[in-house]
CSV table of C-alpha atoms in Angstrom, one decimal:
chain,number,residue,atom,x,y,z
A,1,UNK,CA,-134.9,-15.3,131.3
A,2,UNK,CA,-131.6,-16.7,130.5
A,3,UNK,CA,-131.2,-14.0,127.8
A,4,UNK,CA,-132.0,-11.2,130.3
A,5,UNK,CA,-129.5,-12.4,132.8
A,6,UNK,CA,-126.8,-12.6,130.1
A,7,UNK,CA,-127.7,-9.2,128.9
A,8,UNK,CA,-127.5,-7.9,132.4
A,9,UNK,CA,-124.1,-9.6,132.9
A,10,UNK,CA,-122.8,-8.0,129.7
A,11,UNK,CA,-124.0,-4.6,130.9
A,12,UNK,CA,-122.1,-5.0,134.1
A,13,UNK,CA,-119.1,-6.1,132.2
A,14,UNK,CA,-119.3,-3.1,130.0
A,15,UNK,CA,-119.6,-0.8,133.0
A,16,UNK,CA,-116.7,-2.3,134.8
A,17,UNK,CA,-114.6,-2.1,131.6
A,18,UNK,CA,-115.4,1.6,131.4
A,19,UNK,CA,-114.6,2.0,135.0
A,20,UNK,CA,-111.3,0.3,134.5
A,21,UNK,CA,-110.4,2.5,131.6
A,22,UNK,CA,-111.0,5.6,133.7
A,23,UNK,CA,-108.7,4.1,136.4
A,24,UNK,CA,-106.1,3.4,133.7
A,25,UNK,CA,-106.2,7.0,132.6
A,26,UNK,CA,-105.4,8.0,136.2
A,27,UNK,CA,-102.5,5.6,136.1
A,28,UNK,CA,-100.9,7.0,133.0
A,29,UNK,CA,-100.1,10.3,134.7
A,30,UNK,CA,-97.8,8.4,137.1
A,31,UNK,CA,-96.5,6.0,134.4
A,32,UNK,CA,-95.4,8.9,132.2
A,33,UNK,CA,-93.6,10.6,135.1
A,34,UNK,CA,-91.6,7.4,135.8
A,35,UNK,CA,-91.1,6.2,132.2
A,36,UNK,CA,-88.5,3.6,132.4
A,37,UNK,CA,-85.4,3.9,130.3
A,38,UNK,CA,-84.8,0.6,128.6
A,39,UNK,CA,-81.4,-0.8,128.1
A,40,UNK,CA,-81.0,-1.7,124.4
A,41,UNK,CA,-79.0,-4.3,122.6
A,42,UNK,CA,-78.1,-3.7,119.0
A,43,UNK,CA,-76.4,-5.8,116.4
A,44,UNK,CA,-75.2,-4.5,113.0
A,45,UNK,CA,-73.5,-6.3,110.1
A,46,UNK,CA,-71.3,-3.6,108.8
A,47,UNK,CA,-69.5,-5.6,106.2
A,48,UNK,CA,-70.7,-8.4,103.9
A,49,UNK,CA,-70.3,-12.1,103.7
A,50,UNK,CA,-67.6,-14.7,104.5
A,51,UNK,CA,-65.8,-14.6,101.1
A,52,UNK,CA,-62.7,-16.7,100.3
A,53,UNK,CA,-62.2,-14.9,97.0
A,54,UNK,CA,-62.0,-16.8,93.7
A,55,UNK,CA,-60.3,-20.2,93.8
A,56,UNK,CA,-59.0,-22.3,91.0
A,57,UNK,CA,-59.0,-26.0,92.0
A,58,UNK,CA,-56.2,-28.4,91.1
A,59,UNK,CA,-56.8,-30.9,93.8
A,60,UNK,CA,-58.5,-31.5,97.2
A,61,UNK,CA,-57.3,-29.1,100.0
A,62,UNK,CA,-58.4,-26.9,102.9
A,63,UNK,CA,-58.2,-23.1,103.1
A,64,UNK,CA,-58.4,-21.2,106.3
A,65,UNK,CA,-59.5,-17.6,106.3
A,66,UNK,CA,-58.7,-16.3,109.7
A,67,UNK,CA,-61.0,-13.8,111.4
A,68,UNK,CA,-58.4,-11.1,110.9
A,69,UNK,CA,-58.6,-11.5,107.2
A,70,UNK,CA,-55.4,-13.5,106.7
A,71,UNK,CA,-55.6,-16.5,104.3
A,72,UNK,CA,-52.5,-18.7,103.7
A,73,UNK,CA,-52.7,-20.0,100.2
A,74,UNK,CA,-49.1,-21.0,99.8
A,75,UNK,CA,-48.3,-24.7,99.0
A,76,UNK,CA,-51.9,-25.6,98.3
A,77,UNK,CA,-53.6,-27.6,95.6
A,78,UNK,CA,-55.6,-24.5,94.8
A,79,UNK,CA,-54.8,-21.1,93.4
A,80,UNK,CA,-56.3,-18.1,95.2
A,81,UNK,CA,-57.2,-14.9,93.5
A,82,UNK,CA,-59.4,-11.9,94.3
A,83,UNK,CA,-60.1,-10.2,97.6
A,84,UNK,CA,-61.2,-12.1,100.7
A,85,UNK,CA,-63.8,-10.7,103.1
A,86,UNK,CA,-64.8,-11.3,106.7
A,87,UNK,CA,-68.2,-10.3,108.1
A,88,UNK,CA,-67.7,-7.4,110.6
A,89,UNK,CA,-70.3,-7.1,113.3
A,90,UNK,CA,-70.9,-4.2,115.7
A,91,UNK,CA,-72.6,-4.9,119.1
A,92,UNK,CA,-73.9,-2.0,121.1
A,93,UNK,CA,-75.3,-2.4,124.6
A,94,UNK,CA,-74.5,-2.1,128.3
A,95,UNK,CA,-71.2,-0.4,128.9
A,96,UNK,CA,-68.7,-2.9,130.4
A,97,UNK,CA,-70.8,-6.0,129.8
A,98,UNK,CA,-69.3,-9.2,128.4
A,99,UNK,CA,-71.3,-10.9,125.8
A,100,UNK,CA,-71.0,-14.4,124.2
A,101,UNK,CA,-70.6,-14.9,120.4
A,102,UNK,CA,-72.0,-18.2,119.2
A,103,UNK,CA,-70.9,-19.6,115.8
A,104,UNK,CA,-71.8,-22.9,114.2
A,105,UNK,CA,-70.0,-25.8,115.8
A,106,UNK,CA,-71.0,-28.2,113.0
A,107,UNK,CA,-69.9,-27.9,109.3
A,108,UNK,CA,-72.0,-25.9,106.9
A,109,UNK,CA,-72.7,-27.2,103.4
A,110,UNK,CA,-72.7,-24.8,100.4
A,111,UNK,CA,-74.3,-25.8,97.2
A,112,UNK,CA,-73.3,-24.6,93.7
A,113,UNK,CA,-75.8,-22.2,92.2
A,114,UNK,CA,-77.5,-24.3,89.5
A,115,UNK,CA,-75.9,-27.5,90.9
A,116,UNK,CA,-77.6,-30.6,92.3
A,117,UNK,CA,-78.1,-30.7,96.1
A,118,UNK,CA,-76.4,-33.8,97.5
A,119,UNK,CA,-73.9,-34.1,94.7
A,120,UNK,CA,-70.4,-34.0,96.2
A,121,UNK,CA,-68.9,-32.2,93.2
A,122,UNK,CA,-71.6,-29.5,93.7
A,123,UNK,CA,-71.1,-29.3,97.5
A,124,UNK,CA,-68.4,-27.5,99.6
A,125,UNK,CA,-68.2,-27.4,103.3
A,126,UNK,CA,-67.1,-24.7,105.7
A,127,UNK,CA,-66.2,-25.6,109.3
A,128,UNK,CA,-64.0,-24.4,112.2
A,129,UNK,CA,-65.8,-21.1,112.5
A,130,UNK,CA,-63.7,-18.6,114.5
A,131,UNK,CA,-64.2,-15.1,115.7
A,132,UNK,CA,-61.7,-12.4,116.3
A,133,UNK,CA,-62.4,-12.5,120.1
A,134,UNK,CA,-60.5,-14.8,122.5
A,135,UNK,CA,-63.0,-17.4,123.9
A,136,UNK,CA,-65.7,-16.0,121.6
A,137,UNK,CA,-66.5,-13.4,124.3
A,138,UNK,CA,-66.3,-9.7,123.9
A,139,UNK,CA,-66.6,-6.8,126.4
A,140,UNK,CA,-68.7,-3.8,125.4
A,141,UNK,CA,-66.1,-1.2,126.6
A,142,UNK,CA,-67.7,2.2,126.1
A,143,UNK,CA,-70.9,0.4,125.3
A,144,UNK,CA,-69.7,-1.0,122.0
A,145,UNK,CA,-67.5,-3.7,120.4
A,146,UNK,CA,-66.8,-5.1,117.0
A,147,UNK,CA,-65.8,-8.6,115.9
A,148,UNK,CA,-65.1,-10.5,112.7
A,149,UNK,CA,-65.7,-14.1,111.7
A,150,UNK,CA,-63.5,-16.6,109.8
A,151,UNK,CA,-63.7,-20.2,108.8
A,152,UNK,CA,-62.1,-23.1,107.0
A,153,UNK,CA,-63.2,-24.2,103.5
A,154,UNK,CA,-62.9,-27.9,102.5
A,155,UNK,CA,-62.5,-28.3,98.7
A,156,UNK,CA,-62.9,-31.5,96.8
A,157,UNK,CA,-60.5,-32.6,94.0
A,158,UNK,CA,-63.4,-32.7,91.5
A,159,UNK,CA,-65.1,-29.6,92.5
A,160,UNK,CA,-67.4,-28.1,89.8
A,161,UNK,CA,-66.6,-24.5,88.9
A,162,UNK,CA,-69.1,-21.9,89.8
A,163,UNK,CA,-70.5,-19.9,92.7
A,164,UNK,CA,-71.3,-21.8,95.9
A,165,UNK,CA,-74.0,-20.4,98.3
A,166,UNK,CA,-74.8,-21.1,101.9
A,167,UNK,CA,-75.8,-19.5,105.2
A,168,UNK,CA,-74.5,-19.7,108.7
A,169,UNK,CA,-75.8,-18.6,112.1
A,170,UNK,CA,-74.1,-15.9,114.2
A,171,UNK,CA,-75.7,-15.3,117.6
A,172,UNK,CA,-74.8,-12.6,120.1
A,173,UNK,CA,-76.0,-13.8,123.5
A,174,UNK,CA,-76.7,-11.5,126.4
A,175,UNK,CA,-76.6,-13.0,129.9
B,1,UNK,CA,-106.0,5.1,125.0
B,2,UNK,CA,-105.1,2.3,127.3
B,3,UNK,CA,-102.3,2.2,129.8
B,4,UNK,CA,-100.5,-0.5,127.8
B,5,UNK,CA,-100.5,1.6,124.6
B,6,UNK,CA,-99.2,4.6,126.4
B,7,UNK,CA,-96.5,2.6,128.0
B,8,UNK,CA,-95.6,1.2,124.6
B,9,UNK,CA,-95.4,4.7,123.3
B,10,UNK,CA,-93.1,5.7,126.1
B,11,UNK,CA,-90.9,2.6,125.3
B,12,UNK,CA,-90.8,3.6,121.6
B,13,UNK,CA,-89.7,7.1,122.6
B,14,UNK,CA,-86.8,5.6,124.5
B,15,UNK,CA,-85.8,3.5,121.5
B,16,UNK,CA,-86.0,6.4,119.2
B,17,UNK,CA,-83.7,8.3,121.6
B,18,UNK,CA,-81.3,5.4,121.7
B,19,UNK,CA,-81.4,5.1,117.9
B,20,UNK,CA,-80.5,8.7,117.3
B,21,UNK,CA,-77.4,8.5,119.4
B,22,UNK,CA,-76.4,5.1,118.0
B,23,UNK,CA,-76.7,6.1,114.3
B,24,UNK,CA,-73.7,8.5,114.8
B,25,UNK,CA,-71.3,5.6,115.3
B,26,UNK,CA,-72.9,3.1,112.8
B,27,UNK,CA,-73.5,4.9,109.5
B,28,UNK,CA,-73.7,1.7,107.3
B,29,UNK,CA,-76.5,-0.6,108.0
B,30,UNK,CA,-77.2,-3.9,106.4
B,31,UNK,CA,-80.5,-5.8,105.9
B,32,UNK,CA,-81.4,-7.5,109.1
B,33,UNK,CA,-79.7,-5.2,111.6
B,34,UNK,CA,-81.7,-5.1,114.7
B,35,UNK,CA,-82.2,-3.5,118.1
B,36,UNK,CA,-83.9,-5.2,121.1
B,37,UNK,CA,-84.9,-3.6,124.4
B,38,UNK,CA,-85.0,-4.4,127.3
B,39,UNK,CA,-82.0,-6.8,127.3
B,40,UNK,CA,-83.3,-9.2,130.0
B,41,UNK,CA,-86.8,-9.9,131.3
B,42,UNK,CA,-87.7,-11.2,134.8
B,43,UNK,CA,-91.3,-12.4,135.1
B,44,UNK,CA,-92.7,-13.1,138.6
B,45,UNK,CA,-96.4,-13.6,138.8
B,46,UNK,CA,-98.9,-13.6,136.0
B,47,UNK,CA,-98.2,-10.1,134.6
B,48,UNK,CA,-96.7,-10.1,131.2
B,49,UNK,CA,-94.4,-7.6,129.6
B,50,UNK,CA,-93.2,-6.5,126.2
B,51,UNK,CA,-89.9,-6.5,124.3
B,52,UNK,CA,-89.3,-3.9,121.6
B,53,UNK,CA,-87.8,-5.1,118.4
B,54,UNK,CA,-86.7,-2.4,115.9
B,55,UNK,CA,-85.4,-2.6,112.4
B,56,UNK,CA,-82.3,-0.4,112.3
B,57,UNK,CA,-81.2,-1.6,108.9
B,58,UNK,CA,-81.6,0.2,105.6
B,59,UNK,CA,-84.2,-2.2,104.1
B,60,UNK,CA,-87.3,-4.0,105.0
B,61,UNK,CA,-86.5,-7.1,107.0
B,62,UNK,CA,-88.4,-10.1,108.4
B,63,UNK,CA,-87.4,-11.2,111.8
B,64,UNK,CA,-88.2,-14.6,113.5
B,65,UNK,CA,-88.6,-14.7,117.2
B,66,UNK,CA,-87.9,-18.0,119.0
B,67,UNK,CA,-87.1,-19.6,122.3
B,68,UNK,CA,-83.7,-21.3,122.8
B,69,UNK,CA,-81.8,-22.8,125.6
B,70,UNK,CA,-78.4,-21.7,126.9
B,71,UNK,CA,-76.4,-22.9,129.8
B,72,UNK,CA,-73.7,-20.8,131.4
B,73,UNK,CA,-70.3,-22.3,131.8
B,74,UNK,CA,-67.9,-21.5,134.7
B,75,UNK,CA,-66.1,-19.0,132.5
B,76,UNK,CA,-69.4,-17.1,131.9
B,77,UNK,CA,-69.9,-18.2,128.3
B,78,UNK,CA,-73.4,-19.2,127.3
B,79,UNK,CA,-73.5,-22.5,125.4
B,80,UNK,CA,-76.4,-23.4,123.1
B,81,UNK,CA,-78.3,-26.6,124.3
B,82,UNK,CA,-80.3,-28.5,121.7
B,83,UNK,CA,-83.9,-29.2,122.9
B,84,UNK,CA,-83.5,-33.0,122.9
B,85,UNK,CA,-80.9,-32.5,125.7
B,86,UNK,CA,-83.0,-30.2,127.8
B,87,UNK,CA,-83.4,-30.9,131.5
B,88,UNK,CA,-86.9,-31.2,133.0
B,89,UNK,CA,-86.7,-27.6,134.2
B,90,UNK,CA,-85.6,-26.3,130.8
B,91,UNK,CA,-88.5,-28.2,129.2
B,92,UNK,CA,-90.9,-26.6,131.7
B,93,UNK,CA,-89.4,-23.2,130.9
B,94,UNK,CA,-89.9,-23.7,127.2
B,95,UNK,CA,-93.5,-24.8,127.8
B,96,UNK,CA,-94.6,-21.9,130.0
B,97,UNK,CA,-93.6,-18.9,127.9
B,98,UNK,CA,-96.3,-17.5,125.7
B,99,UNK,CA,-95.3,-14.8,123.2
B,100,UNK,CA,-96.6,-13.2,120.0
B,101,UNK,CA,-95.9,-12.4,117.3
B,102,UNK,CA,-93.3,-15.0,116.2
B,103,UNK,CA,-92.5,-13.3,112.9
B,104,UNK,CA,-92.4,-9.6,112.1
B,105,UNK,CA,-91.8,-7.7,108.9
B,106,UNK,CA,-90.6,-4.2,109.6
B,107,UNK,CA,-89.7,-1.3,107.4
B,108,UNK,CA,-86.4,0.6,108.3
B,109,UNK,CA,-86.6,2.5,111.5
B,110,UNK,CA,-89.8,0.8,112.6
B,111,UNK,CA,-90.2,-0.7,116.1
B,112,UNK,CA,-92.7,-3.3,117.2
B,113,UNK,CA,-93.6,-4.8,120.5
B,114,UNK,CA,-93.4,-8.5,121.2
B,115,UNK,CA,-95.7,-9.4,124.1
B,116,UNK,CA,-94.8,-12.2,126.4
B,117,UNK,CA,-96.1,-13.8,129.6
B,118,UNK,CA,-95.4,-16.9,131.7
B,119,UNK,CA,-98.1,-19.5,132.4
B,120,UNK,CA,-96.5,-21.9,134.9
B,121,UNK,CA,-98.4,-25.1,135.4
B,122,UNK,CA,-100.2,-25.6,138.8
B,123,UNK,CA,-97.9,-28.3,139.9
B,124,UNK,CA,-94.7,-26.6,139.0
B,125,UNK,CA,-92.1,-26.7,141.8
B,126,UNK,CA,-90.8,-23.4,143.1
B,127,UNK,CA,-87.7,-22.3,141.3
B,128,UNK,CA,-86.2,-20.2,138.7
B,129,UNK,CA,-86.9,-21.1,135.1
B,130,UNK,CA,-85.1,-19.6,132.1
B,131,UNK,CA,-85.2,-19.5,128.3
B,132,UNK,CA,-83.4,-17.3,125.9
B,133,UNK,CA,-85.5,-15.4,123.4
B,134,UNK,CA,-83.8,-15.1,120.0
B,135,UNK,CA,-84.4,-12.4,117.5
B,136,UNK,CA,-83.0,-13.2,114.1
B,137,UNK,CA,-83.5,-11.7,110.6
B,138,UNK,CA,-84.5,-14.1,107.8
B,139,UNK,CA,-82.3,-13.4,104.8
B,140,UNK,CA,-84.1,-12.4,101.6
B,141,UNK,CA,-84.0,-14.8,98.7
B,142,UNK,CA,-81.2,-13.6,96.5
B,143,UNK,CA,-81.9,-12.5,93.0
B,144,UNK,CA,-80.9,-15.0,90.3
B,145,UNK,CA,-79.2,-12.2,88.2
B,146,UNK,CA,-76.6,-11.8,91.0
B,147,UNK,CA,-75.3,-15.2,90.5
B,148,UNK,CA,-73.9,-15.2,87.0
B,149,UNK,CA,-70.4,-16.5,87.5
B,150,UNK,CA,-67.8,-14.0,86.2
B,151,UNK,CA,-65.1,-16.6,86.0
B,152,UNK,CA,-66.3,-20.0,84.9
B,153,UNK,CA,-63.0,-21.8,85.6
B,154,UNK,CA,-62.9,-21.2,89.3
B,155,UNK,CA,-64.9,-21.6,92.5
B,156,UNK,CA,-66.3,-18.6,94.4
B,157,UNK,CA,-68.1,-18.7,97.8
B,158,UNK,CA,-71.0,-16.7,99.1
B,159,UNK,CA,-71.5,-17.6,102.7
B,160,UNK,CA,-74.1,-15.3,104.2
B,161,UNK,CA,-74.4,-14.8,107.9
B,162,UNK,CA,-77.8,-15.1,109.5
B,163,UNK,CA,-77.3,-13.1,112.6
B,164,UNK,CA,-79.3,-12.2,115.6
B,165,UNK,CA,-79.3,-11.7,119.4
B,166,UNK,CA,-80.6,-13.7,122.3
B,167,UNK,CA,-81.7,-12.2,125.7
B,168,UNK,CA,-82.6,-14.2,128.9
B,169,UNK,CA,-86.3,-14.5,129.9
B,170,UNK,CA,-86.3,-15.5,133.6
B,171,UNK,CA,-89.4,-16.8,135.4
B,172,UNK,CA,-89.3,-16.8,139.2
B,173,UNK,CA,-91.9,-19.1,140.5
B,174,UNK,CA,-92.5,-19.1,144.2
B,175,UNK,CA,-89.8,-18.2,146.7
B,176,UNK,CA,-86.3,-18.2,145.3
B,177,UNK,CA,-83.1,-16.8,146.8
B,178,UNK,CA,-79.3,-16.9,146.3
B,179,UNK,CA,-76.2,-16.2,148.2
B,180,UNK,CA,-73.0,-15.1,146.5
B,181,UNK,CA,-69.4,-14.8,147.7
B,182,UNK,CA,-66.4,-13.2,146.0
B,183,UNK,CA,-63.2,-15.1,146.2
B,184,UNK,CA,-59.5,-14.8,145.3
B,185,UNK,CA,-59.4,-11.4,143.5
B,186,UNK,CA,-56.1,-11.0,141.7
B,187,UNK,CA,-54.5,-9.3,138.7
B,188,UNK,CA,-53.3,-11.8,136.0
B,189,UNK,CA,-51.3,-11.1,132.9
B,190,UNK,CA,-52.7,-12.7,129.7
B,191,UNK,CA,-52.0,-12.5,126.0
B,192,UNK,CA,-54.8,-9.9,125.8
B,193,UNK,CA,-53.2,-7.8,128.5
B,194,UNK,CA,-53.7,-7.5,132.3
B,195,UNK,CA,-57.0,-8.8,133.6
B,196,UNK,CA,-58.8,-8.8,137.0
B,197,UNK,CA,-59.6,-12.4,137.8
B,198,UNK,CA,-61.9,-13.6,140.6
B,199,UNK,CA,-64.2,-16.4,141.4
B,200,UNK,CA,-67.8,-15.9,142.5
B,201,UNK,CA,-69.5,-18.8,144.3
B,202,UNK,CA,-73.3,-19.0,144.4
B,203,UNK,CA,-75.7,-21.0,146.4
B,204,UNK,CA,-79.5,-21.2,146.3
B,205,UNK,CA,-82.0,-21.6,143.5
B,206,UNK,CA,-82.0,-18.1,142.0
B,207,UNK,CA,-79.7,-16.4,139.6
B,208,UNK,CA,-78.1,-13.0,140.4
B,209,UNK,CA,-77.4,-10.1,138.1
B,210,UNK,CA,-75.6,-6.9,138.8
B,211,UNK,CA,-72.4,-5.0,138.6
B,212,UNK,CA,-69.0,-5.6,140.2
B,213,UNK,CA,-67.3,-2.5,141.5
B,214,UNK,CA,-63.8,-2.3,142.8
B,215,UNK,CA,-63.0,0.6,145.1
B,216,UNK,CA,-60.0,1.8,147.1
B,217,UNK,CA,-60.3,3.7,150.4
B,218,UNK,CA,-59.6,7.4,149.8
B,219,UNK,CA,-60.3,7.1,146.0
B,220,UNK,CA,-63.7,8.6,145.0
B,221,UNK,CA,-64.4,6.7,141.8
B,222,UNK,CA,-64.4,3.0,141.4
B,223,UNK,CA,-61.2,1.6,139.9
B,224,UNK,CA,-63.1,-1.1,137.9
B,225,UNK,CA,-66.7,-1.5,137.1
B,226,UNK,CA,-68.0,-4.6,135.3
B,227,UNK,CA,-71.7,-4.3,134.5
B,228,UNK,CA,-74.4,-6.8,133.6
B,229,UNK,CA,-72.6,-9.7,135.4
B,230,UNK,CA,-75.0,-12.7,135.7
B,231,UNK,CA,-74.5,-15.9,137.6
B,232,UNK,CA,-77.1,-18.5,136.7
B,233,UNK,CA,-78.5,-21.3,138.9
B,234,UNK,CA,-76.8,-24.0,136.9
B,235,UNK,CA,-73.5,-22.7,138.3
B,236,UNK,CA,-72.2,-23.0,141.9
B,237,UNK,CA,-69.1,-21.1,140.9
B,238,UNK,CA,-68.2,-18.7,138.2
B,239,UNK,CA,-64.9,-17.3,137.1
B,240,UNK,CA,-64.8,-13.7,136.1
B,241,UNK,CA,-62.1,-12.1,134.0
B,242,UNK,CA,-62.3,-8.3,133.4
B,243,UNK,CA,-59.9,-6.7,130.9
B,244,UNK,CA,-57.9,-3.9,132.5
B,245,UNK,CA,-56.1,-0.9,131.1
B,246,UNK,CA,-52.5,-0.7,132.3
B,247,UNK,CA,-53.5,2.3,134.5
B,248,UNK,CA,-56.2,0.2,136.1
B,249,UNK,CA,-53.8,-2.7,136.6
B,250,UNK,CA,-51.3,-0.4,138.2
B,251,UNK,CA,-53.8,1.0,140.6
B,252,UNK,CA,-55.2,-2.3,141.7
B,253,UNK,CA,-52.8,-2.8,144.6
B,254,UNK,CA,-53.2,-2.8,148.4
B,255,UNK,CA,-56.4,-3.0,150.4
B,256,UNK,CA,-59.4,-3.0,148.0
B,257,UNK,CA,-63.1,-3.4,148.4
B,258,UNK,CA,-65.0,-5.6,145.9
B,259,UNK,CA,-68.8,-5.2,145.8
B,260,UNK,CA,-71.3,-7.1,143.7
B,261,UNK,CA,-74.5,-5.1,143.6
B,262,UNK,CA,-77.8,-5.3,141.7
B,263,UNK,CA,-77.9,-2.9,138.8
B,264,UNK,CA,-78.7,0.6,139.9
B,265,UNK,CA,-82.1,0.6,138.0
B,266,UNK,CA,-83.0,-2.6,139.9
B,267,UNK,CA,-82.3,-0.9,143.3
B,268,UNK,CA,-78.6,-1.5,143.7
B,269,UNK,CA,-78.9,-3.9,146.6
B,270,UNK,CA,-75.7,-5.3,147.9
B,271,UNK,CA,-75.4,-9.0,146.9
B,272,UNK,CA,-71.8,-9.8,148.0
B,273,UNK,CA,-68.8,-7.8,149.2
B,274,UNK,CA,-65.2,-8.6,150.3
B,275,UNK,CA,-62.2,-6.6,151.4
B,276,UNK,CA,-59.0,-8.0,150.1
B,277,UNK,CA,-55.4,-7.1,149.7
B,278,UNK,CA,-54.2,-7.4,146.1
B,279,UNK,CA,-50.7,-7.3,144.6
């Protein structure tokens, strides 16, 4: 008896499901006619990583790579060579809208490739992340804007030679 | 063929159209580039919705979708809030949003829908609750062969950005409302050039979102339009700075009308207006 009732209930459920799908078909005609145009937000990285070039270490020092690509290496305990690079981002979205750029506020550790995590001679830190935009806010004039990112590298006196790797977060926030 | 899948198809068509125009200006795409639509979601009631995430990069990419907290400062900037510092309302907002999937791997040019819905608890007080949904590419592990140092005497840095976007997810529970007033419009000179400065005050438990239009009697087109201007409930007052061209700055004199309206696609209802003499 219980089984029959369940079966019956399932049959009704199936019928109502069929009925609903017919109704849904009727709905789609209207839905297609009024298809909404969605505003989109797009973020591209058009140019590589934050790269301070190659550095020969004579002693502890700090190096600031500005968001505009300028790095002052004069009168430092390090010798700079090679090209520097700033990541270049392109934001596309609502014309005339202001968006917030959020960069790390804490320092980021980089570890030497092949080095030991937690060893100071194998660890570099980057902090004071900056963007090319005043107040880290950019207006999408014409629906688009670009910005670049810079930072400050802290080098220890006994830094092991090699390539140091790390990641940092860049977030473009829509309000 | 359900209504939902057709609607998804229509959304994808919109994205594809957006992509084809966008690719003209951005020919070089990196791994992890992304497109998200729509750019804000308002949920009222139990009906869910979808957000389209599309891989617009040149390679396969894996994206992580998460919920974060942001608070708006008086200058309009959104500041990240760590979850341990969340207010009760922010915690409730984090707890009521259901979404899937949380991780998507997409080939280039491929969109996918992220479904979301709000499940407010039965005892939740009326109000507006908000989280910010983040879409972020997970970087691929780098190949070891890339890392051979070319110069063993020096130090070189590879600091890779992990980048993404966040969009607001707003849940309106029960009756919420807001009143806004526009105050002290003026043109100011800054290092970045002339700007239109004004203060908007807000009261009530709801946020507002819309566009600010400055018009002059007898001039057909608005002199200034600032779109997508949000004022969130954590703010009683928000400063607005709008960059101006020198032509715009020169024309912003005399008796002007300032209108803050909902976005045209949301009905364009007037939220606040003021007539003021500037200059």
